[in-house]
Tab-separated table of N, CA and C in Angstrom:
chain	number	residue	atom	x	y	z
A	51	MET	N	36.894	91.887	186.152
A	51	MET	CA	37.283	93.265	185.993
A	51	MET	C	36.250	94.147	186.693
A	52	ASN	N	36.765	95.021	187.534
A	52	ASN	CA	35.836	95.910	188.224
A	52	ASN	C	35.705	97.232	187.466
A	53	LEU	N	34.851	98.069	187.948
A	53	LEU	CA	34.540	99.341	187.299
A	53	LEU	C	35.753	100.271	187.244
A	54	SER	N	36.559	100.254	188.279
A	54	SER	CA	37.752	101.107	188.338
A	54	SER	C	38.762	100.705	187.264
A	55	THR	N	38.946	99.413	187.064
A	55	THR	CA	39.872	98.924	186.044
A	55	THR	C	39.377	99.301	184.654
A	56	LEU	N	38.078	99.160	184.434
A	56	LEU	CA	37.505	99.552	183.142
A	56	LEU	C	37.681	101.050	182.891
A	57	ALA	N	37.527	101.861	183.917
A	57	ALA	CA	37.700	103.314	183.776
A	57	ALA	C	39.144	103.641	183.424
A	58	GLN	N	40.081	102.961	184.078
A	58	GLN	CA	41.498	103.193	183.779
A	58	GLN	C	41.837	102.756	182.354
A	59	LEU	N	41.303	101.624	181.941
A	59	LEU	CA	41.526	101.144	180.581
A	59	LEU	C	40.937	102.124	179.564
A	60	GLY	N	39.744	102.619	179.838
A	60	GLY	CA	39.114	103.606	178.954
A	60	GLY	C	39.926	104.892	178.878
A	61	GLU	N	40.454	105.316	180.021
A	61	GLU	CA	41.286	106.526	180.046
A	61	GLU	C	42.568	106.312	179.235
A	62	PHE	N	43.173	105.145	179.373
A	62	PHE	CA	44.388	104.815	178.632
A	62	PHE	C	44.117	104.800	177.126
A	63	LEU	N	43.046	104.106	176.725
A	63	LEU	CA	42.699	104.041	175.299
A	63	LEU	C	42.333	105.428	174.758
A	64	GLY	N	41.658	106.231	175.566
A	64	GLY	CA	41.322	107.597	175.162
A	64	GLY	C	42.576	108.436	174.957
A	65	GLY	N	43.560	108.266	175.834
A	65	GLY	CA	44.837	108.980	175.701
A	65	GLY	C	45.556	108.594	174.421
A	66	ILE	N	45.552	107.301	174.105
A	66	ILE	CA	46.180	106.837	172.860
A	66	ILE	C	45.447	107.423	171.653
A	67	ALA	N	44.126	107.443	171.714
A	67	ALA	CA	43.337	108.004	170.607
A	67	ALA	C	43.651	109.489	170.422
A	68	VAL	N	43.783	110.225	171.522
A	68	VAL	CA	44.133	111.652	171.436
A	68	VAL	C	45.520	111.809	170.827
A	69	LEU	N	46.471	110.984	171.258
A	69	LEU	CA	47.834	111.047	170.725
A	69	LEU	C	47.849	110.759	169.222
A	70	ILE	N	47.138	109.746	168.797
A	70	ILE	CA	47.055	109.415	167.366
A	70	ILE	C	46.432	110.573	166.593
A	71	THR	N	45.388	111.168	167.153
A	71	THR	CA	44.735	112.310	166.506
A	71	THR	C	45.703	113.480	166.374
A	72	LEU	N	46.478	113.756	167.413
A	72	LEU	CA	47.448	114.855	167.366
A	72	LEU	C	48.536	114.603	166.321
A	73	ILE	N	49.003	113.371	166.243
A	73	ILE	CA	50.008	113.023	165.228
A	73	ILE	C	49.417	113.209	163.832
A	74	TYR	N	48.207	112.738	163.642
A	74	TYR	CA	47.533	112.900	162.349
A	74	TYR	C	47.397	114.382	161.990
A	75	LEU	N	46.970	115.201	162.951
A	75	LEU	CA	46.821	116.637	162.697
A	75	LEU	C	48.159	117.292	162.375
A	76	ALA	N	49.223	116.885	163.060
A	76	ALA	CA	50.551	117.441	162.784
A	76	ALA	C	50.986	117.117	161.356
A	77	VAL	N	50.738	115.882	160.926
A	77	VAL	CA	51.081	115.488	159.552
A	77	VAL	C	50.261	116.299	158.552
A	78	GLN	N	48.974	116.468	158.818
A	78	GLN	CA	48.110	117.243	157.919
A	78	GLN	C	48.553	118.704	157.840
A	79	ILE	N	48.906	119.286	158.976
A	79	ILE	CA	49.363	120.678	158.990
A	79	ILE	C	50.651	120.814	158.188
A	80	LYS	N	51.576	119.874	158.346
A	80	LYS	CA	52.831	119.918	157.587
A	80	LYS	C	52.546	119.810	156.091
A	81	GLN	N	51.670	118.897	155.704
A	81	GLN	CA	51.327	118.753	154.291
A	81	GLN	C	50.670	120.020	153.757
A	82	ASN	N	49.781	120.612	154.525
A	82	ASN	CA	49.119	121.845	154.087
A	82	ASN	C	50.105	122.999	153.993
A	83	THR	N	51.049	123.073	154.925
A	83	THR	CA	52.072	124.120	154.883
A	83	THR	C	52.920	123.972	153.630
A	84	ASN	N	53.329	122.749	153.326
A	84	ASN	CA	54.121	122.516	152.115
A	84	ASN	C	53.326	122.869	150.859
A	85	ALA	N	52.057	122.513	150.843
A	85	ALA	CA	51.212	122.846	149.690
A	85	ALA	C	51.068	124.360	149.556
A	86	LEU	N	50.928	125.051	150.665
A	86	LEU	CA	50.820	126.509	150.643
A	86	LEU	C	52.112	127.145	150.141
A	87	LYS	N	53.258	126.613	150.558
A	87	LYS	CA	54.545	127.129	150.074
A	87	LYS	C	54.653	126.970	148.561
A	88	ARG	N	54.301	125.803	148.063
A	88	ARG	CA	54.378	125.562	146.618
A	88	ARG	C	53.400	126.465	145.877
A	89	SER	N	52.214	126.604	146.419
A	89	SER	CA	51.218	127.466	145.793
A	89	SER	C	51.708	128.907	145.755
A	90	SER	N	52.309	129.349	146.828
A	90	SER	CA	52.842	130.711	146.892
A	90	SER	C	53.963	130.900	145.872
A	91	ALA	N	54.849	129.922	145.759
A	91	ALA	CA	55.941	130.009	144.783
A	91	ALA	C	55.390	130.030	143.358
A	92	ARG	N	54.386	129.182	143.079
A	92	ARG	CA	53.770	129.178	141.750
A	92	ARG	C	53.104	130.512	141.452
A	93	GLU	N	52.403	131.054	142.439
A	93	GLU	CA	51.722	132.342	142.271
A	93	GLU	C	52.730	133.455	141.982
A	94	THR	N	53.841	133.451	142.709
A	94	THR	CA	54.887	134.448	142.478
A	94	THR	C	55.426	134.327	141.065
A	95	SER	N	55.708	133.110	140.652
A	95	SER	CA	56.225	132.881	139.306
A	95	SER	C	55.226	133.326	138.248
A	96	MET	N	53.962	132.997	138.452
A	96	MET	CA	52.927	133.368	137.493
A	96	MET	C	52.771	134.889	137.423
A	97	GLN	N	52.780	135.552	138.575
A	97	GLN	CA	52.652	137.013	138.592
A	97	GLN	C	53.824	137.668	137.865
A	98	ASN	N	55.030	137.150	138.090
A	98	ASN	CA	56.195	137.701	137.394
A	98	ASN	C	56.073	137.502	135.892
A	99	SER	N	55.629	136.333	135.494
A	99	SER	CA	55.462	136.044	134.072
A	99	SER	C	54.430	136.975	133.445
A	100	LEU	N	53.301	137.146	134.122
A	100	LEU	CA	52.262	138.049	133.609
A	100	LEU	C	52.759	139.489	133.543
A	101	ALA	N	53.502	139.898	134.557
A	101	ALA	CA	54.031	141.267	134.571
A	101	ALA	C	54.999	141.481	133.416
A	102	LEU	N	55.840	140.494	133.160
A	102	LEU	CA	56.789	140.637	132.050
A	102	LEU	C	56.063	140.686	130.711
A	103	ARG	N	55.052	139.847	130.541
A	103	ARG	CA	54.294	139.872	129.290
A	103	ARG	C	53.572	141.197	129.106
A	104	ALA	N	53.057	141.752	130.180
A	104	ALA	CA	52.340	143.029	130.102
A	104	ALA	C	53.280	144.179	129.782
A	105	GLN	N	54.557	143.994	130.033
A	105	GLN	CA	55.512	145.074	129.846
A	105	GLN	C	56.235	145.022	128.503
A	106	VAL	N	55.836	144.126	127.625
A	106	VAL	CA	56.491	144.024	126.327
A	106	VAL	C	56.462	145.364	125.600
A	107	ASP	N	55.347	146.087	125.718
A	107	ASP	CA	55.246	147.389	125.058
A	107	ASP	C	56.230	148.402	125.628
A	108	HIS	N	56.735	148.132	126.811
A	108	HIS	CA	57.652	149.060	127.466
A	108	HIS	C	59.099	148.564	127.426
A	109	ALA	N	59.388	147.608	126.564
A	109	ALA	CA	60.713	146.986	126.551
A	109	ALA	C	61.832	148.003	126.381
A	110	GLU	N	61.669	148.919	125.458
A	110	GLU	CA	62.714	149.924	125.227
A	110	GLU	C	62.901	150.791	126.469
A	111	LEU	N	61.810	151.186	127.065
A	111	LEU	CA	61.868	152.007	128.275
A	111	LEU	C	62.563	151.249	129.406
A	112	ILE	N	62.223	149.991	129.577
A	112	ILE	CA	62.843	149.172	130.619
A	112	ILE	C	64.330	148.996	130.336
A	113	ALA	N	64.651	148.753	129.078
A	113	ALA	CA	66.038	148.484	128.704
A	113	ALA	C	66.942	149.696	128.859
A	114	THR	N	66.417	150.879	128.660
A	114	THR	CA	67.273	152.067	128.682
A	114	THR	C	67.042	152.982	129.870
A	115	GLY	N	65.980	152.779	130.608
A	115	GLY	CA	65.607	153.702	131.680
A	115	GLY	C	66.677	153.968	132.708
A	116	PHE	N	67.347	152.942	133.173
A	116	PHE	CA	68.352	153.166	134.208
A	116	PHE	C	69.611	153.823	133.654
A	117	ASP	N	69.848	153.697	132.351
A	117	ASP	CA	70.988	154.394	131.742
A	117	ASP	C	70.672	155.861	131.507
A	118	GLU	N	69.431	156.130	131.136
A	118	GLU	CA	69.053	157.483	130.728
A	118	GLU	C	67.936	158.040	131.612
A	119	LEU	N	67.967	157.724	132.880
A	119	LEU	CA	66.900	158.098	133.808
A	119	LEU	C	66.597	159.589	133.778
A	120	ASN	N	67.608	160.398	133.774
A	120	ASN	CA	67.410	161.851	133.817
A	120	ASN	C	66.956	162.427	132.480
A	121	ASN	N	67.026	161.633	131.421
A	121	ASN	CA	66.606	162.106	130.099
A	121	ASN	C	65.205	161.646	129.717
A	122	LEU	N	64.538	160.905	130.604
A	122	LEU	CA	63.190	160.432	130.291
A	122	LEU	C	62.210	161.597	130.357
A	123	SER	N	61.218	161.561	129.464
A	123	SER	CA	60.149	162.565	129.534
A	123	SER	C	59.325	162.301	130.794
A	124	VAL	N	58.463	163.226	131.146
A	124	VAL	CA	57.614	163.059	132.331
A	124	VAL	C	56.778	161.786	132.200
A	125	GLY	N	56.186	161.559	131.034
A	125	GLY	CA	55.366	160.366	130.818
A	125	GLY	C	56.183	159.092	130.885
A	126	GLU	N	57.365	159.107	130.273
A	126	GLU	CA	58.232	157.930	130.321
A	126	GLU	C	58.669	157.648	131.755
A	127	ARG	N	59.017	158.687	132.469
A	127	ARG	CA	59.471	158.504	133.856
A	127	ARG	C	58.339	157.937	134.709
A	128	TYR	N	57.127	158.409	134.492
A	128	TYR	CA	55.979	157.885	135.233
A	128	TYR	C	55.807	156.388	134.947
A	129	ARG	N	55.802	156.021	133.665
A	129	ARG	CA	55.647	154.604	133.300
A	129	ARG	C	56.792	153.770	133.876
A	130	PHE	N	57.998	154.293	133.768
A	130	PHE	CA	59.174	153.600	134.288
A	130	PHE	C	59.033	153.369	135.798
A	131	ASP	N	58.641	154.414	136.525
A	131	ASP	CA	58.463	154.293	137.976
A	131	ASP	C	57.383	153.275	138.327
A	132	VAL	N	56.278	153.291	137.598
A	132	VAL	CA	55.180	152.359	137.871
A	132	VAL	C	55.626	150.922	137.622
A	133	ILE	N	56.313	150.691	136.519
A	133	ILE	CA	56.782	149.339	136.188
A	133	ILE	C	57.660	148.795	137.306
A	134	TRP	N	58.656	149.580	137.698
A	134	TRP	CA	59.590	149.087	138.703
A	134	TRP	C	58.978	149.086	140.102
A	135	ALA	N	58.070	150.005	140.388
A	135	ALA	CA	57.396	149.987	141.695
A	135	ALA	C	56.599	148.694	141.847
A	136	MET	N	55.884	148.290	140.792
A	136	MET	CA	55.123	147.035	140.846
A	136	MET	C	56.072	145.861	141.062
A	137	TRP	N	57.195	145.884	140.362
A	137	TRP	CA	58.150	144.785	140.479
A	137	TRP	C	58.745	144.737	141.883
A	138	PHE	N	59.144	145.881	142.411
A	138	PHE	CA	59.712	145.921	143.759
A	138	PHE	C	58.665	145.544	144.809
A	139	GLN	N	57.400	145.890	144.576
A	139	GLN	CA	56.344	145.479	145.507
A	139	GLN	C	56.169	143.964	145.484
A	140	GLY	N	56.360	143.358	144.323
A	140	GLY	CA	56.340	141.896	144.248
A	140	GLY	C	57.458	141.289	145.077
A	141	PHE	N	58.636	141.900	145.000
A	141	PHE	CA	59.767	141.431	145.802
A	141	PHE	C	59.486	141.641	147.285
A	142	GLU	N	58.862	142.758	147.601
A	142	GLU	CA	58.490	143.065	148.982
A	142	GLU	C	57.596	141.951	149.541
A	143	GLN	N	56.606	141.529	148.758
A	143	GLN	CA	55.700	140.465	149.186
A	143	GLN	C	56.428	139.129	149.285
A	144	THR	N	57.324	138.863	148.356
A	144	THR	CA	58.087	137.618	148.382
A	144	THR	C	58.967	137.548	149.624
A	145	LEU	N	59.588	138.669	149.991
A	145	LEU	CA	60.390	138.701	151.220
A	145	LEU	C	59.524	138.427	152.447
A	146	GLU	N	58.336	139.002	152.464
A	146	GLU	CA	57.425	138.773	153.591
A	146	GLU	C	57.018	137.299	153.646
A	147	ASP	N	56.744	136.706	152.484
A	147	ASP	CA	56.411	135.279	152.442
A	147	ASP	C	57.577	134.435	152.948
A	148	GLU	N	58.800	134.830	152.580
A	148	GLU	CA	59.978	134.095	153.055
A	148	GLU	C	60.095	134.227	154.576
A	149	ARG	N	59.881	135.420	155.096
A	149	ARG	CA	59.954	135.649	156.540
A	149	ARG	C	58.931	134.782	157.284
A	150	LEU	N	57.760	134.605	156.686
A	150	LEU	CA	56.705	133.795	157.300
A	150	LEU	C	56.893	132.299	157.063
A	151	GLY	N	57.930	131.940	156.300
A	151	GLY	CA	58.184	130.534	156.009
A	151	GLY	C	57.370	129.993	154.852
A	152	LEU	N	56.761	130.880	154.061
A	152	LEU	CA	55.938	130.447	152.933
A	152	LEU	C	56.719	130.412	151.624
A	153	GLN	N	57.920	130.956	151.613
A	153	GLN	CA	58.793	130.956	150.437
A	153	GLN	C	60.174	130.519	150.884
A	154	SER	N	60.927	129.981	149.957
A	154	SER	CA	62.312	129.631	150.262
A	154	SER	C	63.227	130.675	149.629
A	155	SER	N	64.485	130.628	150.008
A	155	SER	CA	65.450	131.561	149.425
A	155	SER	C	65.644	131.286	147.933
A	156	GLU	N	65.280	130.093	147.475
A	156	GLU	CA	65.365	129.791	146.044
A	156	GLU	C	64.450	130.701	145.232
A	157	VAL	N	63.375	131.160	145.840
A	157	VAL	CA	62.440	132.055	145.161
A	157	VAL	C	62.934	133.496	145.241
A	158	THR	N	63.503	133.887	146.374
A	158	THR	CA	63.915	135.283	146.542
A	158	THR	C	65.253	135.594	145.888
A	159	GLU	N	66.110	134.616	145.722
A	159	GLU	CA	67.450	134.890	145.185
A	159	GLU	C	67.430	135.472	143.767
A	160	PRO	N	66.578	134.999	142.852
A	160	PRO	CA	66.543	135.641	141.525
A	160	PRO	C	66.160	137.124	141.592
A	161	TYR	N	65.250	137.466	142.496
A	161	TYR	CA	64.912	138.877	142.693
A	161	TYR	C	66.155	139.655	143.110
A	162	LYS	N	66.877	139.111	144.083
A	162	LYS	CA	68.062	139.793	144.596
A	162	LYS	C	69.099	139.978	143.496
A	163	SER	N	69.251	138.968	142.676
A	163	SER	CA	70.204	139.059	141.575
A	163	SER	C	69.831	140.185	140.613
A	164	LEU	N	68.556	140.277	140.267
A	164	LEU	CA	68.110	141.343	139.370
A	164	LEU	C	68.281	142.710	140.027
A	165	ILE	N	67.978	142.807	141.303
A	165	ILE	CA	68.116	144.096	141.994
A	165	ILE	C	69.576	144.515	142.065
A	166	ARG	N	70.480	143.560	142.293
A	166	ARG	CA	71.907	143.907	142.256
A	166	ARG	C	72.256	144.502	140.897
A	167	GLY	N	71.736	143.881	139.839
A	167	GLY	CA	71.985	144.395	138.489
A	167	GLY	C	71.404	145.783	138.282
A	168	ILE	N	70.207	146.025	138.811
A	168	ILE	CA	69.583	147.349	138.703
A	168	ILE	C	70.428	148.388	139.425
A	169	LEU	N	70.849	148.056	140.644
A	169	LEU	CA	71.628	149.009	141.433
A	169	LEU	C	72.993	149.293	140.814
A	170	ALA	N	73.500	148.357	140.016
A	170	ALA	CA	74.804	148.543	139.376
A	170	ALA	C	74.716	149.362	138.088
A	171	THR	N	73.508	149.666	137.612
A	171	THR	CA	73.369	150.490	136.403
A	171	THR	C	73.744	151.931	136.721
A	172	PRO	N	73.996	152.746	135.679
A	172	PRO	CA	74.405	154.129	135.929
A	172	PRO	C	73.468	154.918	136.846
A	173	ASN	N	72.168	154.684	136.776
A	173	ASN	CA	71.228	155.458	137.594
A	173	ASN	C	70.394	154.604	138.543
A	174	GLY	N	70.771	153.347	138.733
A	174	GLY	CA	70.007	152.460	139.606
A	174	GLY	C	69.955	152.932	141.048
A	175	LEU	N	71.096	153.340	141.581
A	175	LEU	CA	71.126	153.829	142.964
A	175	LEU	C	70.330	155.119	143.103
A	176	GLN	N	70.401	155.970	142.094
A	176	GLN	CA	69.631	157.224	142.121
A	176	GLN	C	68.143	156.911	142.181
A	177	TRP	N	67.691	155.983	141.308
A	177	TRP	CA	66.268	155.633	141.301
A	177	TRP	C	65.851	155.120	142.674
A	178	TRP	N	66.641	154.216	143.245
A	178	TRP	CA	66.286	153.659	144.540
A	178	TRP	C	66.234	154.758	145.605
A	179	ASP	N	67.220	155.635	145.626
A	179	ASP	CA	67.234	156.710	146.628
A	179	ASP	C	66.004	157.611	146.500
A	180	GLU	N	65.559	157.855	145.282
A	180	GLU	CA	64.388	158.703	145.055
A	180	GLU	C	63.081	158.002	145.413
A	181	ARG	N	63.018	156.688	145.281
A	181	ARG	CA	61.749	155.968	145.408
A	181	ARG	C	61.652	155.025	146.601
A	182	LYS	N	62.701	154.883	147.394
A	182	LYS	CA	62.662	153.891	148.478
A	182	LYS	C	61.564	154.157	149.501
A	183	GLY	N	61.126	155.397	149.623
A	183	GLY	CA	60.041	155.714	150.547
A	183	GLY	C	58.717	155.068	150.173
A	184	TRP	N	58.620	154.547	148.964
A	184	TRP	CA	57.401	153.871	148.516
A	184	TRP	C	57.251	152.482	149.131
A	185	PHE	N	58.314	151.983	149.770
A	185	PHE	CA	58.347	150.586	150.191
A	185	PHE	C	58.530	150.471	151.701
A	186	ASN	N	58.198	149.288	152.240
A	186	ASN	CA	58.271	149.099	153.692
A	186	ASN	C	59.715	148.979	154.183
A	187	ALA	N	59.859	149.057	155.508
A	187	ALA	CA	61.190	149.069	156.125
A	187	ALA	C	61.963	147.790	155.838
A	188	SER	N	61.284	146.630	155.819
A	188	SER	CA	62.030	145.397	155.562
A	188	SER	C	62.628	145.357	154.174
A	189	LEU	N	61.879	145.841	153.176
A	189	LEU	CA	62.442	145.880	151.823
A	189	LEU	C	63.591	146.882	151.780
A	190	GLN	N	63.426	148.020	152.410
A	190	GLN	CA	64.496	149.017	152.415
A	190	GLN	C	65.775	148.444	153.030
A	191	GLU	N	65.640	147.699	154.125
A	191	GLU	CA	66.808	147.073	154.755
A	191	GLU	C	67.461	146.064	153.817
A	192	GLU	N	66.643	145.245	153.159
A	192	GLU	CA	67.179	144.235	152.236
A	192	GLU	C	67.895	144.894	151.066
A	193	ILE	N	67.300	145.942	150.511
A	193	ILE	CA	67.924	146.632	149.375
A	193	ILE	C	69.228	147.292	149.817
A	194	GLU	N	69.266	147.817	151.026
A	194	GLU	CA	70.509	148.433	151.514
A	194	GLU	C	71.621	147.392	151.633
A	195	LYS	N	71.282	146.161	152.022
A	195	LYS	CA	72.283	145.080	152.050
A	195	LYS	C	72.797	144.812	150.638
A	196	LEU	N	71.868	144.753	149.686
A	196	LEU	CA	72.261	144.514	148.294
A	196	LEU	C	73.083	145.685	147.768
A	197	ARG	N	72.726	146.891	148.178
A	197	ARG	CA	73.465	148.091	147.770
A	197	ARG	C	74.924	147.989	148.220
A	198	GLU	N	75.133	147.531	149.461
A	198	GLU	CA	76.497	147.374	149.973
A	198	GLU	C	77.280	146.382	149.125
A	199	GLU	N	76.624	145.291	148.711
A	199	GLU	CA	77.286	144.315	147.846
A	199	GLU	C	77.684	144.955	146.522
A	200	VAL	N	76.785	145.778	145.987
A	200	VAL	CA	77.035	146.417	144.689
A	200	VAL	C	78.168	147.428	144.797
A	201	THR	N	78.122	148.274	145.810
A	201	THR	CA	79.122	149.340	145.913
A	201	THR	C	80.480	148.821	146.354
A	202	SER	N	80.525	147.643	146.983
A	202	SER	CA	81.811	147.106	147.421
A	202	SER	C	82.355	146.032	146.487
A	203	GLY	N	81.553	145.590	145.541
A	203	GLY	CA	81.975	144.491	144.679
A	203	GLY	C	82.091	144.889	143.228
A	204	ASP	N	82.361	143.888	142.419
A	204	ASP	CA	82.515	144.095	140.983
A	204	ASP	C	81.363	143.377	140.285
A	205	LEU	N	80.181	143.993	140.341
A	205	LEU	CA	78.990	143.378	139.761
A	205	LEU	C	78.660	144.016	138.429
A	206	SER	N	78.128	143.225	137.532
A	206	SER	CA	77.721	143.740	136.230
A	206	SER	C	76.358	144.389	136.335
A	207	PRO	N	76.139	145.470	135.568
A	207	PRO	CA	74.810	146.082	135.557
A	207	PRO	C	73.777	145.158	134.932
A	208	LEU	N	72.531	145.490	135.151
A	208	LEU	CA	71.408	144.773	134.568
A	208	LEU	C	71.648	144.583	133.081
A	209	SER	N	71.550	143.362	132.607
A	209	SER	CA	71.914	143.094	131.220
A	209	SER	C	70.702	143.122	130.304
A	210	VAL	N	70.053	144.274	130.240
A	210	VAL	CA	68.942	144.437	129.309
A	210	VAL	C	69.220	145.608	128.372
A	211	HIS	N	70.469	145.981	128.255
A	211	HIS	CA	70.824	147.131	127.431
A	211	HIS	C	70.656	146.810	125.953
A	212	ARG	N	70.418	147.860	125.183
A	212	ARG	CA	70.279	147.686	123.747
A	212	ARG	C	71.593	147.217	123.137
A	213	VAL	N	71.487	146.416	122.108
A	213	VAL	CA	72.674	145.985	121.382
A	213	VAL	C	73.121	147.159	120.520
A	214	GLN	N	74.371	147.519	120.646
A	214	GLN	CA	74.912	148.617	119.845
A	214	GLN	C	75.224	148.079	118.447
A	215	THR	N	74.819	148.812	117.445
A	215	THR	CA	75.080	148.382	116.070
A	215	THR	C	76.156	149.263	115.473
A	216	ASN	N	76.897	148.686	114.589
A	216	ASN	CA	77.939	149.426	113.889
A	216	ASN	C	77.298	150.017	112.648
A	217	GLU	N	77.168	151.347	112.610
A	217	GLU	CA	76.453	151.992	111.512
A	217	GLU	C	77.229	151.964	110.204
A	218	SER	N	78.508	151.590	110.240
A	218	SER	CA	79.281	151.554	108.996
A	218	SER	C	79.062	150.270	108.217
A	219	ASP	N	78.302	149.316	108.800
A	219	ASP	CA	78.040	148.041	108.093
A	219	ASP	C	77.159	148.240	106.904
């Protein structure tokens, strides 16, 4: 074997080593991407859970706000706006994660379902029209799509209304 043959063999083996390294890196990147997606989904779920637990004191306000939006006191309206602004900002981030491939539609669909319910309440569209400027263009576009579904379809309002009691019991 001469020096030229050894150089060619070394170049060939080096090429194979580079190819193996690239395949290994591709597998690692895919695994890390999947782990990041799961972590993002868990984080979203945890944030929603924490937000709901923190809002227990506001349950009545949340349950009736969209029905009686115009009858809320200034303080109630402020709390109501803050609660839903935080929630919509969470959806805004989830949509961005989905756009980047870090979330699946399985994570965003429950948000969309709840928003359809909000928009179908007596004052849901009013609230959105008054507050949509608080959110980015992508969320506004997504909500407008959901709005079209609500206004053209037969959707039920958000089902967090108070149970009506019969006072004659």
